[in-house]
Coordinates of C-alpha atoms and ligand atoms in Angstrom, one line a residue:
M18 CA -39.0 -31.6 -3.9
L19 CA -37.3 -30.1 -1.3
R20 CA -38.5 -29.4 2.1
P21 CA -38.5 -25.4 2.7
Q22 CA -35.0 -23.7 4.6
D23 CA -33.4 -21.0 5.4
T24 CA -30.3 -21.0 3.8
R25 CA -28.1 -18.1 3.0
T26 CA -30.5 -18.0 -0.7
R27 CA -33.8 -19.0 0.9
E28 CA -36.4 -17.8 3.7
R29 CA -39.0 -20.1 5.0
K30 CA -42.3 -18.6 7.6
S31 CA -43.9 -20.8 9.4
L32 CA -47.9 -21.1 8.9
N33 CA -48.3 -22.8 12.3
G34 CA -50.7 -21.7 13.8
L35 CA -54.5 -20.6 15.1
W36 CA -56.4 -20.9 11.2
S37 CA -60.2 -20.6 10.5
F38 CA -62.0 -24.0 10.3
R39 CA -65.4 -25.4 9.7
T40 CA -66.6 -28.7 8.9
D41 CA -68.7 -28.9 5.4
P42 CA -71.0 -32.1 6.1
A43 CA -72.4 -31.6 2.5
S44 CA -69.5 -30.5 0.5
A45 CA -70.9 -27.4 -0.8
G46 CA -67.8 -25.2 0.1
R47 CA -66.0 -25.8 -3.6
T48 CA -69.7 -24.7 -5.0
E49 CA -70.6 -21.9 -2.5
R50 CA -66.6 -21.2 -3.0
W51 CA -65.7 -21.1 0.5
F52 CA -62.2 -20.2 -0.5
A53 CA -63.3 -17.1 -2.3
D54 CA -64.0 -14.9 1.0
R55 CA -63.6 -14.9 4.8
L56 CA -64.5 -18.9 6.2
R57 CA -68.2 -17.5 7.6
D58 CA -69.9 -19.6 10.3
S59 CA -66.0 -20.7 11.2
V60 CA -64.4 -21.2 14.5
E61 CA -60.5 -21.5 16.0
M62 CA -58.3 -24.6 14.7
A63 CA -54.5 -25.5 15.6
V64 CA -52.2 -26.2 12.9
P65 CA -50.5 -28.7 13.8
A66 CA -52.6 -30.7 15.3
S67 CA -55.6 -33.3 14.4
Y68 CA -59.1 -31.6 14.6
N69 CA -61.2 -34.4 16.1
D70 CA -60.1 -33.7 20.1
L71 CA -59.9 -30.4 20.0
L72 CA -63.6 -28.9 19.8
A73 CA -65.5 -31.0 22.6
D74 CA -67.6 -32.1 20.0
E75 CA -68.5 -35.4 19.5
S76 CA -69.6 -34.6 15.7
V77 CA -65.8 -33.3 14.8
T78 CA -64.5 -35.9 16.3
R79 CA -66.4 -38.8 14.5
Y80 CA -66.4 -36.6 11.5
S81 CA -66.3 -37.6 8.1
G82 CA -65.8 -35.5 5.1
D83 CA -64.9 -31.9 3.8
V84 CA -63.3 -29.1 6.6
W85 CA -62.1 -25.9 5.5
Y86 CA -59.0 -24.4 6.9
Q87 CA -58.4 -20.8 5.7
R88 CA -55.9 -18.4 7.3
T89 CA -54.4 -15.2 6.0
V90 CA -50.4 -14.0 5.5
R91 CA -48.3 -11.2 5.1
V92 CA -46.0 -12.4 2.3
P93 CA -42.8 -10.6 3.1
R94 CA -41.9 -7.4 1.4
G95 CA -38.3 -8.4 0.7
W96 CA -39.4 -11.4 -1.3
D97 CA -39.5 -9.6 -4.5
G98 CA -37.5 -11.2 -7.5
Q99 CA -38.3 -14.8 -5.4
R100 CA -40.1 -18.1 -7.1
I101 CA -42.6 -18.3 -3.5
V102 CA -43.8 -21.6 -2.7
L103 CA -46.6 -23.2 -0.7
H104 CA -46.0 -26.1 0.9
F105 CA -48.0 -28.9 3.1
E106 CA -46.0 -31.2 5.3
S107 CA -49.4 -33.2 4.9
A108 CA -53.2 -33.1 4.8
T109 CA -55.1 -35.9 5.7
H110 CA -56.1 -37.7 4.0
R111 CA -56.5 -35.1 0.8
A112 CA -56.3 -31.7 0.7
T113 CA -57.5 -28.8 -2.2
V114 CA -55.9 -25.8 -1.7
W115 CA -57.0 -22.0 -3.0
V116 CA -54.4 -18.9 -2.8
G117 CA -56.7 -16.3 -3.2
E118 CA -59.1 -17.4 -5.2
T119 CA -57.1 -19.5 -7.9
E120 CA -56.9 -23.3 -6.8
V121 CA -53.3 -24.6 -6.8
V122 CA -53.0 -27.4 -6.0
S123 CA -54.6 -30.6 -5.2
H124 CA -52.7 -34.0 -3.6
E125 CA -53.9 -37.1 -2.5
G126 CA -52.5 -39.2 0.8
G127 CA -52.4 -38.1 3.9
Y128 CA -48.9 -38.3 5.2
T129 CA -46.3 -37.1 2.7
P130 CA -46.0 -33.7 1.3
F131 CA -47.0 -31.5 -2.0
E132 CA -46.4 -27.9 -2.7
A133 CA -47.6 -25.4 -5.5
D134 CA -45.4 -22.3 -7.0
V135 CA -47.2 -18.9 -6.1
T136 CA -45.1 -16.8 -7.0
G137 CA -47.3 -15.3 -9.7
L138 CA -50.8 -15.1 -6.6
V139 CA -48.7 -13.2 -4.3
R140 CA -46.7 -9.9 -3.6
P141 CA -44.8 -9.6 -1.7
G142 CA -45.4 -7.1 0.7
D143 CA -49.0 -7.9 0.6
E144 CA -51.7 -10.0 2.5
V145 CA -53.5 -13.3 1.4
R146 CA -55.7 -15.7 1.7
I147 CA -54.9 -19.4 2.2
S148 CA -57.9 -21.8 1.8
A149 CA -57.8 -25.7 2.1
C150 CA -60.3 -28.4 1.8
V151 CA -59.2 -31.5 4.0
D152 CA -60.7 -34.9 3.3
N153 CA -60.3 -37.3 5.8
R154 CA -63.1 -40.1 3.9
L155 CA -61.1 -43.9 2.8
S156 CA -62.7 -45.3 -0.5
F157 CA -61.3 -48.2 -1.9
R158 CA -59.2 -46.1 -4.2
T159 CA -57.0 -44.7 -1.5
I160 CA -53.7 -45.4 1.0
P161 CA -55.2 -47.0 3.4
P162 CA -58.3 -48.4 2.7
G163 CA -61.7 -47.9 3.4
V164 CA -65.6 -47.8 2.8
V165 CA -67.7 -45.6 3.5
E166 CA -71.0 -47.8 3.5
D167 CA -74.8 -46.1 3.8
T168 CA -76.8 -47.1 6.1
A169 CA -80.1 -46.4 7.9
T170 CA -78.5 -43.8 10.4
G171 CA -76.0 -42.3 7.2
P172 CA -73.2 -43.0 5.7
K173 CA -70.8 -44.3 7.9
Q174 CA -67.0 -44.8 7.1
R175 CA -65.5 -48.2 7.9
Y176 CA -62.0 -49.0 7.9
W177 CA -59.2 -52.4 8.7
H178 CA -56.9 -50.4 10.6
D179 CA -56.6 -50.8 14.3
F180 CA -56.0 -47.1 15.1
F181 CA -58.5 -43.8 15.3
N182 CA -59.0 -42.1 11.8
Y183 CA -57.1 -38.5 13.0
A184 CA -57.4 -36.0 10.1
G185 CA -56.2 -32.6 9.2
L186 CA -53.3 -30.5 9.1
H187 CA -51.1 -32.5 11.3
R188 CA -47.3 -30.9 10.2
T189 CA -46.0 -27.8 9.7
V190 CA -47.4 -25.6 6.6
W191 CA -44.6 -23.2 5.4
L192 CA -44.8 -20.0 3.2
S193 CA -41.0 -20.1 1.7
A194 CA -38.9 -18.1 -1.1
T195 CA -36.5 -19.6 -3.2
P196 CA -34.2 -17.7 -6.6
T197 CA -35.9 -18.2 -9.4
T198 CA -33.4 -20.5 -10.6
Y199 CA -33.1 -23.5 -7.6
V200 CA -32.0 -26.8 -6.9
D201 CA -35.4 -28.8 -6.8
D202 CA -33.5 -32.3 -6.0
V203 CA -30.6 -34.5 -4.3
T204 CA -29.8 -38.1 -4.3
V205 CA -26.9 -39.2 -1.4
V206 CA -25.8 -42.4 -2.1
T207 CA -23.1 -43.4 0.9
G208 CA -20.5 -45.9 0.4
L209 CA -17.8 -46.9 3.0
D210 CA -15.1 -48.6 2.1
G211 CA -12.4 -49.4 6.0
A212 CA -12.0 -45.5 7.1
T213 CA -13.1 -44.2 3.7
G214 CA -16.4 -42.6 2.8
T215 CA -17.9 -42.0 -0.2
V216 CA -20.5 -39.0 -0.6
G217 CA -22.4 -39.7 -4.2
Y218 CA -25.1 -36.9 -5.0
T219 CA -27.4 -36.4 -7.8
V220 CA -28.9 -32.4 -7.8
A221 CA -31.7 -31.8 -10.3
A222 CA -31.8 -28.1 -10.1
V223 CA -34.3 -25.9 -12.5
G224 CA -33.2 -23.2 -14.9
A225 CA -29.9 -23.5 -14.1
D226 CA -28.2 -23.8 -17.5
G227 CA -25.0 -21.8 -17.4
L228 CA -24.5 -22.6 -13.5
T229 CA -22.1 -24.9 -12.4
V230 CA -23.7 -27.3 -9.3
H231 CA -20.9 -27.1 -6.5
T232 CA -21.5 -29.1 -3.1
E233 CA -19.1 -28.5 -0.1
L234 CA -18.8 -31.3 2.5
T235 CA -18.4 -30.2 6.2
D236 CA -18.1 -32.4 9.0
A237 CA -19.8 -32.0 12.1
E238 CA -16.9 -29.7 14.1
G239 CA -17.5 -27.4 10.6
R240 CA -14.2 -28.3 8.9
P241 CA -14.3 -28.9 5.3
A242 CA -14.7 -32.8 4.4
G243 CA -14.5 -32.4 0.5
S244 CA -16.1 -30.6 -2.5
A245 CA -17.0 -31.8 -5.5
D246 CA -18.3 -30.3 -8.8
G247 CA -21.1 -31.1 -11.4
A248 CA -24.2 -32.3 -11.4
E249 CA -23.6 -35.7 -10.0
G250 CA -20.2 -36.3 -8.2
T251 CA -19.0 -38.2 -5.4
I252 CA -16.7 -36.5 -2.3
V253 CA -14.2 -39.0 -1.1
V254 CA -14.1 -39.0 2.9
E255 CA -10.6 -40.3 4.1
D256 CA -10.9 -40.6 7.9
V257 CA -14.4 -40.7 7.8
H258 CA -16.9 -40.8 10.7
P259 CA -19.6 -43.3 9.6
W260 CA -23.0 -42.5 10.8
A261 CA -24.3 -45.9 13.0
P262 CA -26.8 -47.0 15.2
G263 CA -26.5 -45.1 18.3
D264 CA -24.2 -42.9 16.6
G265 CA -25.5 -39.9 14.5
Y266 CA -23.3 -38.6 13.0
L267 CA -24.1 -36.2 10.8
Y268 CA -22.2 -34.3 7.7
D269 CA -23.8 -31.1 5.7
L270 CA -23.4 -31.2 1.8
E271 CA -24.0 -28.0 0.9
I272 CA -25.5 -27.8 -2.5
Q273 CA -24.0 -24.5 -4.4
L274 CA -25.4 -23.3 -7.9
V275 CA -22.9 -20.8 -9.4
D276 CA -22.5 -18.6 -11.6
S277 CA -19.6 -17.7 -14.4
S278 CA -18.4 -14.5 -11.4
G279 CA -18.8 -17.3 -8.7
A280 CA -21.5 -16.0 -7.0
V281 CA -24.0 -18.7 -5.3
V282 CA -27.5 -18.1 -7.1
D283 CA -29.0 -21.1 -4.5
S284 CA -28.1 -23.0 -1.8
Y285 CA -29.4 -25.8 0.1
H286 CA -28.4 -27.8 2.9
Q287 CA -28.7 -31.6 2.8
P288 CA -27.4 -33.8 6.1
V289 CA -25.8 -37.0 5.5
G290 CA -25.0 -39.9 7.5
V291 CA -22.1 -41.9 6.0
R292 CA -23.5 -45.7 6.2
T293 CA -24.3 -48.9 4.4
V294 CA -27.2 -51.1 4.6
E295 CA -27.0 -54.6 3.4
V296 CA -29.1 -57.9 2.9
R297 CA -26.7 -60.9 3.3
G298 CA -28.0 -64.5 4.0
T299 CA -29.7 -64.3 7.5
E300 CA -27.5 -61.4 8.7
F301 CA -28.4 -57.5 8.6
L302 CA -25.4 -55.3 8.5
I303 CA -24.6 -51.9 9.4
N304 CA -21.6 -50.2 7.9
G305 CA -20.6 -54.3 7.2
E306 CA -21.8 -55.2 11.1
P307 CA -24.9 -57.1 11.9
F308 CA -27.4 -55.6 13.6
A309 CA -30.0 -56.6 15.5
F310 CA -32.6 -54.4 15.7
T311 CA -34.6 -53.9 20.0
G312 CA -38.0 -51.3 19.7
F313 CA -40.9 -50.7 19.0
G314 CA -43.7 -50.5 16.4
M315 CA -44.8 -47.0 17.6
H316 CA -47.6 -44.5 16.6
E317 CA -48.2 -40.8 16.0
D318 CA -50.6 -40.7 18.9
H319 CA -51.0 -38.0 21.7
A320 CA -54.3 -37.4 24.1
G321 CA -55.3 -33.8 22.5
I322 CA -53.4 -33.4 19.0
G323 CA -54.2 -36.7 18.2
K324 CA -51.4 -37.0 15.5
G325 CA -50.5 -33.5 15.2
H326 CA -47.0 -33.0 15.3
N327 CA -44.9 -31.9 18.6
D328 CA -41.1 -31.2 19.1
A329 CA -42.3 -31.5 22.8
L330 CA -43.7 -34.8 22.8
L331 CA -41.3 -36.0 19.7
V332 CA -38.2 -34.9 22.0
Q333 CA -40.4 -37.3 25.5
D334 CA -40.6 -40.2 23.0
F335 CA -36.9 -40.3 21.8
G336 CA -36.0 -40.1 25.6
L337 CA -37.9 -42.9 26.6
L338 CA -36.6 -44.9 23.5
R339 CA -33.0 -44.1 24.6
W340 CA -34.0 -44.4 28.9
I341 CA -35.7 -47.7 27.5
G342 CA -32.1 -49.5 25.8
A343 CA -34.6 -49.4 21.9
N344 CA -32.3 -48.9 18.9
S345 CA -34.8 -48.6 16.2
L346 CA -38.4 -48.2 15.4
R347 CA -40.9 -49.1 12.5
T348 CA -43.1 -45.9 11.9
S349 CA -46.4 -48.0 11.9
H350 CA -48.3 -47.4 10.0
Y351 CA -47.4 -44.1 7.9
P352 CA -44.5 -41.8 7.1
Y353 CA -44.0 -40.3 10.7
S354 CA -43.5 -36.3 10.0
E355 CA -40.0 -35.4 8.4
E356 CA -39.1 -33.9 12.3
V357 CA -39.0 -37.6 14.2
L358 CA -36.9 -39.0 11.1
D359 CA -34.4 -35.8 11.2
H360 CA -34.6 -37.0 15.0
A361 CA -33.6 -40.4 14.3
D362 CA -31.0 -39.7 12.2
R363 CA -29.4 -36.6 15.0
H364 CA -29.7 -39.6 17.9
G365 CA -28.4 -43.1 16.3
I366 CA -32.3 -44.2 15.9
V367 CA -32.5 -46.6 13.0
V368 CA -35.7 -46.6 10.7
I369 CA -37.9 -49.3 9.1
D370 CA -40.2 -47.1 6.9
E371 CA -43.6 -47.6 6.2
T372 CA -46.0 -46.7 3.6
A373 CA -49.7 -45.8 5.0
A374 CA -51.0 -49.2 3.0
V375 CA -52.7 -50.6 6.2
G376 CA -55.6 -52.5 6.3
L377 CA -55.7 -54.1 2.7
N378 CA -57.1 -57.5 4.7
M379 CA -60.4 -57.7 4.9
G380 CA -60.2 -60.8 6.8
L381 CA -59.5 -58.1 9.2
G382 CA -60.7 -55.9 11.2
G383 CA -59.7 -53.4 14.3
G384 CA -56.9 -55.2 13.8
I385 CA -58.2 -58.5 14.4
F386 CA -60.7 -60.8 13.5
G387 CA -64.1 -59.5 12.1
S388 CA -65.9 -57.7 9.8
Q389 CA -65.7 -59.8 7.2
G390 CA -68.3 -58.8 4.4
Y391 CA -65.7 -57.7 1.2
E392 CA -63.4 -59.5 -0.5
T393 CA -59.9 -58.1 -0.2
Y394 CA -58.3 -58.1 -4.3
S395 CA -61.4 -57.9 -7.0
A396 CA -62.8 -55.4 -9.4
D397 CA -64.9 -53.6 -6.8
T398 CA -62.3 -53.1 -4.2
I399 CA -58.6 -53.3 -4.5
N400 CA -57.6 -53.3 -7.2
D401 CA -55.0 -51.9 -9.9
A402 CA -56.4 -48.1 -9.6
T403 CA -55.8 -49.2 -6.0
R404 CA -52.6 -50.3 -6.3
E405 CA -51.9 -47.3 -8.2
V406 CA -52.6 -45.1 -5.7
H407 CA -50.3 -47.8 -3.7
A408 CA -47.3 -47.1 -5.9
Q409 CA -47.2 -43.4 -6.2
A410 CA -47.3 -43.8 -2.2
I411 CA -44.4 -45.9 -2.1
R412 CA -42.6 -43.8 -4.3
E413 CA -43.8 -40.5 -2.1
L414 CA -42.3 -41.9 0.3
V415 CA -39.0 -42.9 -1.2
A416 CA -38.4 -39.1 -2.7
R417 CA -39.6 -37.6 0.9
D418 CA -37.1 -39.6 3.1
K419 CA -34.3 -40.9 0.7
N420 CA -31.6 -39.2 2.1
H421 CA -32.0 -40.1 6.0
P422 CA -29.9 -42.3 7.4
S423 CA -31.4 -43.7 9.9
V424 CA -33.6 -45.4 6.9
V425 CA -32.2 -48.5 6.3
L426 CA -35.7 -50.0 5.7
W427 CA -39.3 -49.7 3.6
S428 CA -42.3 -51.7 4.4
I429 CA -44.6 -51.3 1.8
A430 CA -47.6 -51.9 3.7
N431 CA -48.6 -53.8 6.9
E432 CA -50.5 -57.1 7.3
P433 CA -51.7 -57.1 4.3
E434 CA -53.5 -60.3 2.9
S435 CA -50.6 -62.2 1.4
D436 CA -52.0 -65.7 1.1
T437 CA -53.9 -65.7 -2.1
E438 CA -53.6 -65.4 -6.3
G439 CA -55.0 -61.6 -6.1
A440 CA -52.1 -60.9 -3.3
E441 CA -49.0 -62.0 -5.7
K442 CA -50.1 -59.8 -8.7
Y443 CA -51.3 -56.9 -6.7
F444 CA -47.7 -56.9 -4.3
E445 CA -45.2 -58.5 -7.2
P446 CA -45.5 -54.5 -9.6
L447 CA -45.1 -53.1 -6.2
F448 CA -41.9 -54.5 -4.7
R449 CA -40.5 -53.5 -8.7
V450 CA -41.4 -49.6 -7.9
V451 CA -39.9 -49.7 -4.8
K452 CA -36.7 -51.4 -5.8
E453 CA -36.7 -48.9 -8.9
A454 CA -37.2 -46.2 -6.7
D455 CA -34.1 -47.1 -4.6
P456 CA -32.2 -49.5 -5.4
T457 CA -29.4 -49.3 -2.5
R458 CA -32.2 -50.2 0.7
P459 CA -33.8 -53.6 1.3
A460 CA -37.5 -53.4 1.1
G461 CA -39.9 -55.8 2.7
F462 CA -43.6 -55.5 3.8
V463 CA -44.9 -56.9 7.3
N464 CA -46.3 -60.4 7.2
V465 CA -50.1 -61.1 9.1
M466 CA -50.4 -64.4 11.3
L467 CA -52.8 -65.0 9.1
A468 CA -50.5 -65.8 6.6
P469 CA -48.4 -67.6 8.7
H470 CA -45.2 -70.0 6.8
G471 CA -46.0 -72.2 3.0
K472 CA -49.1 -70.2 3.4
C473 CA -47.5 -66.3 2.4
R474 CA -47.6 -65.9 -1.2
V475 CA -45.6 -62.2 -1.2
S476 CA -42.6 -62.8 1.3
Q477 CA -40.7 -64.5 -1.9
F478 CA -40.4 -60.5 -2.9
A479 CA -39.2 -59.3 0.0
D480 CA -35.5 -59.1 1.7
V481 CA -36.3 -59.1 4.7
L482 CA -38.9 -60.7 6.5
M483 CA -41.1 -59.2 8.8
L484 CA -43.7 -60.7 10.9
N485 CA -45.9 -60.0 13.6
R486 CA -47.5 -62.7 16.1
Y487 CA -49.1 -62.7 18.7
Y488 CA -48.9 -66.1 20.0
G489 CA -50.6 -65.7 23.9
W490 CA -52.6 -63.5 22.9
Y491 CA -54.7 -63.5 19.9
V492 CA -53.7 -67.3 19.9
H493 CA -53.5 -69.5 23.2
T494 CA -54.6 -66.4 25.4
G495 CA -53.5 -66.8 28.4
D496 CA -51.6 -70.4 27.6
L497 CA -47.7 -69.3 27.6
E498 CA -46.7 -73.0 27.6
A499 CA -48.8 -73.9 24.2
A500 CA -47.8 -70.2 22.6
E501 CA -44.5 -70.7 23.3
L502 CA -44.5 -74.4 21.5
A503 CA -46.8 -72.8 18.4
W504 CA -44.3 -69.8 18.1
D505 CA -40.5 -71.8 17.8
A506 CA -42.5 -74.1 15.2
E507 CA -43.5 -71.3 12.7
L508 CA -39.9 -68.9 13.2
A509 CA -38.0 -72.5 12.8
A510 CA -40.4 -72.8 9.4
W511 CA -39.6 -68.9 8.7
S512 CA -35.7 -69.5 9.2
G513 CA -35.9 -72.3 6.5
E514 CA -36.6 -69.3 4.2
G515 CA -32.5 -67.8 4.5
K516 CA -33.5 -63.9 5.2
P517 CA -33.4 -62.1 8.1
I518 CA -36.1 -61.7 10.2
I519 CA -37.7 -59.1 12.2
V520 CA -40.8 -59.7 14.8
T521 CA -42.2 -56.2 13.7
E522 CA -45.3 -56.8 15.9
Y523 CA -45.6 -58.7 20.0
G524 CA -47.5 -57.8 22.6
A525 CA -50.2 -58.2 24.6
D526 CA -53.0 -55.3 25.9
T527 CA -52.7 -54.7 29.0
V528 CA -54.2 -52.5 31.3
P529 CA -51.7 -50.1 33.6
G530 CA -52.1 -51.0 37.2
M531 CA -53.8 -54.3 36.8
H532 CA -52.2 -56.8 39.1
S533 CA -52.4 -60.8 39.3
I534 CA -50.4 -63.5 40.9
G535 CA -51.3 -66.5 38.0
S536 CA -50.9 -65.5 34.4
E537 CA -53.8 -63.5 33.8
P538 CA -54.4 -61.7 30.7
W539 CA -54.8 -58.2 30.8
T540 CA -52.5 -57.4 34.2
E541 CA -48.8 -55.8 34.3
E542 CA -47.5 -59.8 35.1
Y543 CA -48.5 -61.0 31.9
Q544 CA -47.3 -58.6 29.5
V545 CA -44.4 -58.8 31.3
A546 CA -44.5 -62.9 31.5
Y547 CA -45.4 -62.6 27.6
L548 CA -42.9 -60.6 26.5
D549 CA -40.1 -63.1 28.0
M550 CA -41.6 -66.0 26.7
N551 CA -41.0 -64.4 22.8
H552 CA -37.7 -63.2 23.8
R553 CA -36.9 -67.2 24.8
V554 CA -38.1 -67.9 21.6
F555 CA -36.2 -65.4 20.2
D556 CA -32.8 -66.2 21.2
R557 CA -33.1 -69.7 19.9
H558 CA -33.5 -68.6 15.9
D559 CA -30.3 -67.0 14.5
A560 CA -32.4 -65.5 11.7
V561 CA -34.1 -63.3 14.4
V562 CA -32.3 -59.9 14.0
G563 CA -34.9 -57.9 15.9
E564 CA -37.6 -57.3 18.1
H565 CA -39.7 -54.4 17.5
V566 CA -42.8 -54.8 20.9
W567 CA -46.3 -53.7 19.3
N568 CA -46.5 -50.9 20.8
F569 CA -44.1 -48.2 22.3
A570 CA -47.5 -46.5 23.8
D571 CA -51.1 -47.1 24.0
F572 CA -53.1 -45.6 21.5
A573 CA -56.9 -44.7 20.1
T574 CA -58.6 -46.7 18.0
T575 CA -61.8 -46.7 16.9
A576 CA -64.9 -48.4 18.7
G577 CA -64.6 -52.3 19.1
I578 CA -65.5 -55.1 21.5
M579 CA -61.7 -55.6 21.6
R580 CA -60.5 -52.2 22.8
V581 CA -61.1 -50.5 26.1
G582 CA -59.8 -46.6 25.5
G583 CA -57.6 -48.2 22.9
N584 CA -55.2 -50.3 22.2
K585 CA -53.7 -51.0 25.5
K586 CA -50.1 -52.8 24.6
G587 CA -48.0 -50.2 25.3
A588 CA -44.8 -50.8 27.3
F589 CA -45.9 -46.7 28.0
T590 CA -49.4 -45.6 28.8
R591 CA -50.9 -43.1 26.4
D592 CA -49.8 -40.3 28.7
R593 CA -45.8 -42.0 29.2
R594 CA -45.5 -43.8 32.3
P595 CA -43.8 -47.1 32.3
K596 CA -45.6 -50.4 32.4
N597 CA -44.2 -53.0 34.1
A598 CA -43.4 -54.0 31.0
A599 CA -41.0 -51.0 30.3
F600 CA -38.5 -52.1 33.4
A601 CA -38.4 -55.7 31.9
L602 CA -37.4 -54.4 28.2
R603 CA -35.3 -51.7 29.6
R604 CA -33.8 -55.0 31.6
R605 CA -33.2 -57.2 28.0
W606 CA -32.1 -54.2 26.0
R607 CA -29.7 -52.1 28.0
S608 CA -26.5 -54.1 28.9
D609 CA -25.8 -51.3 31.5
S610 CA -29.6 -51.4 33.4
Ligands
LIG702 C1 -51.6 -56.0 14.2 C2 -51.5 -54.4 13.9 C3 -51.3 -53.6 14.5 C4 -52.6 -53.5 15.8 C5 -52.1 -55.0 16.6 C6 -53.1 -55.1 17.6 O1 -50.8 -56.9 14.1 O2 -49.9 -54.5 12.8 O3 -52.1 -52.3 13.6 O4 -53.0 -52.7 16.4 O5 -52.6 -56.0 15.4 O6 -53.3 -55.1 18.8 O7 -54.3 -56.0 17.4

């Protein structure tokens, strides 16, 4: 599946804006065929956005179940004879879509795209009604998992991850047109040998018998940089300008389907960054150079729109990343919108790309201890069927993001239970899945502090060790001396594995404006002292090649006694004002500060 584009042979029309919206707590909409007519008793809802915080209605904020979105669209009259596709960049966490009265597609998983060929159901020039039933419920067969419990006050959604279960249509919905003979997919793999780059590609096309695949590479200044023919090929680029951290140099690869008269039947443009990624011993190499990750685990999270994508806020977040000297980010804890990855490509920000497999750990609740009562891996909880859903989530992530040069490492899960036999059995096949899907990038998962060195049974499968540790916060709270000692000892042990270590989370909740002259947790001073302690420890271990502070900004969570208006571990507040820690990080990460 390729993302809709405007090219010389393709067109797209955004369906963003105000849709009709209504909740469906009894899940009556399917049997009552709400798609068959104008959605009654509806209100207006913005797309893209999470619906939760927009209606000043507590029952919608905390809603669990089906909701319906509907709008009409006039199909451009120039699209006669074209293949017409309805494309959702995401629907959280699952959706079924109708065009008119016909069901066209269902999709499981809240953060990856899906689409349907609707050519036979629409007439260029006419209006058509689009309805989507979106369900935000999480179960033991979803990624992320959750459970809807029957309680005395009705069914309640419970989950084991520490961010609010925002839902809805978070990203753009497109109606698009391609020729009926079309480029269906492209995979690009790049190489570097001194000043020479290679752009290897594989193109899949539909209905292209008798047509030739022709590719044209153009540099960022618009100069021709090479070309090739065939569904598979390699373009050699002399004096290549590589993509590198801080230098988001992109070539454009135009993929053409050409007929015997030389006419271009279809054209698709794929941005290409020529770079290599490799793990060698404890080093993480980009273009053969050791790379040290600085940056954050982030969230797609803003007041009002929740997890909805917004270009202005994207630009603001990347501006702050640049200001603070971050060279990288992790898409904790789900695939981010494709605009984020495009932006990272263009600006040379390195990305650890994560699936939505978070909370596969019944020993954790709301990010930290509590919420027991279930066994993580068992016939009734996380089981083989869950693993199939997880495998599909990995495949969809790789399929969507494989061509982004910014993506250098796959994270197939965050903080799963990883110290049991069940964990080992669950994860071994998933590492095969990610390697099969992408043999070119390293892969790993993010290890939780409950599975320290010597106990973790899943790290053996990972190319890179990603560790989340809260010494001085959840353990040795307020005692940074003891924290330093313990953290140092654990890192020394992990260093012996001979793999690169990225500390993917370390952080302390901090109430902006709270101060103290002592080392009092929750104050701005404590956050700075806590980060300083961590940095002293990292600097003593050569195998540590990355530090990602938790979190870039404060974010919304589910209600809990550990959370005051959400998680406050941000270097920035939720509205992106810097805490003292932001200035401290800037001093460490920017040589010019
Ligand atoms: C973690 C989780 C993250 C939480 C964080 C915390 O280990 O990966 O999702 O938000 O801890 O602040 O407790």
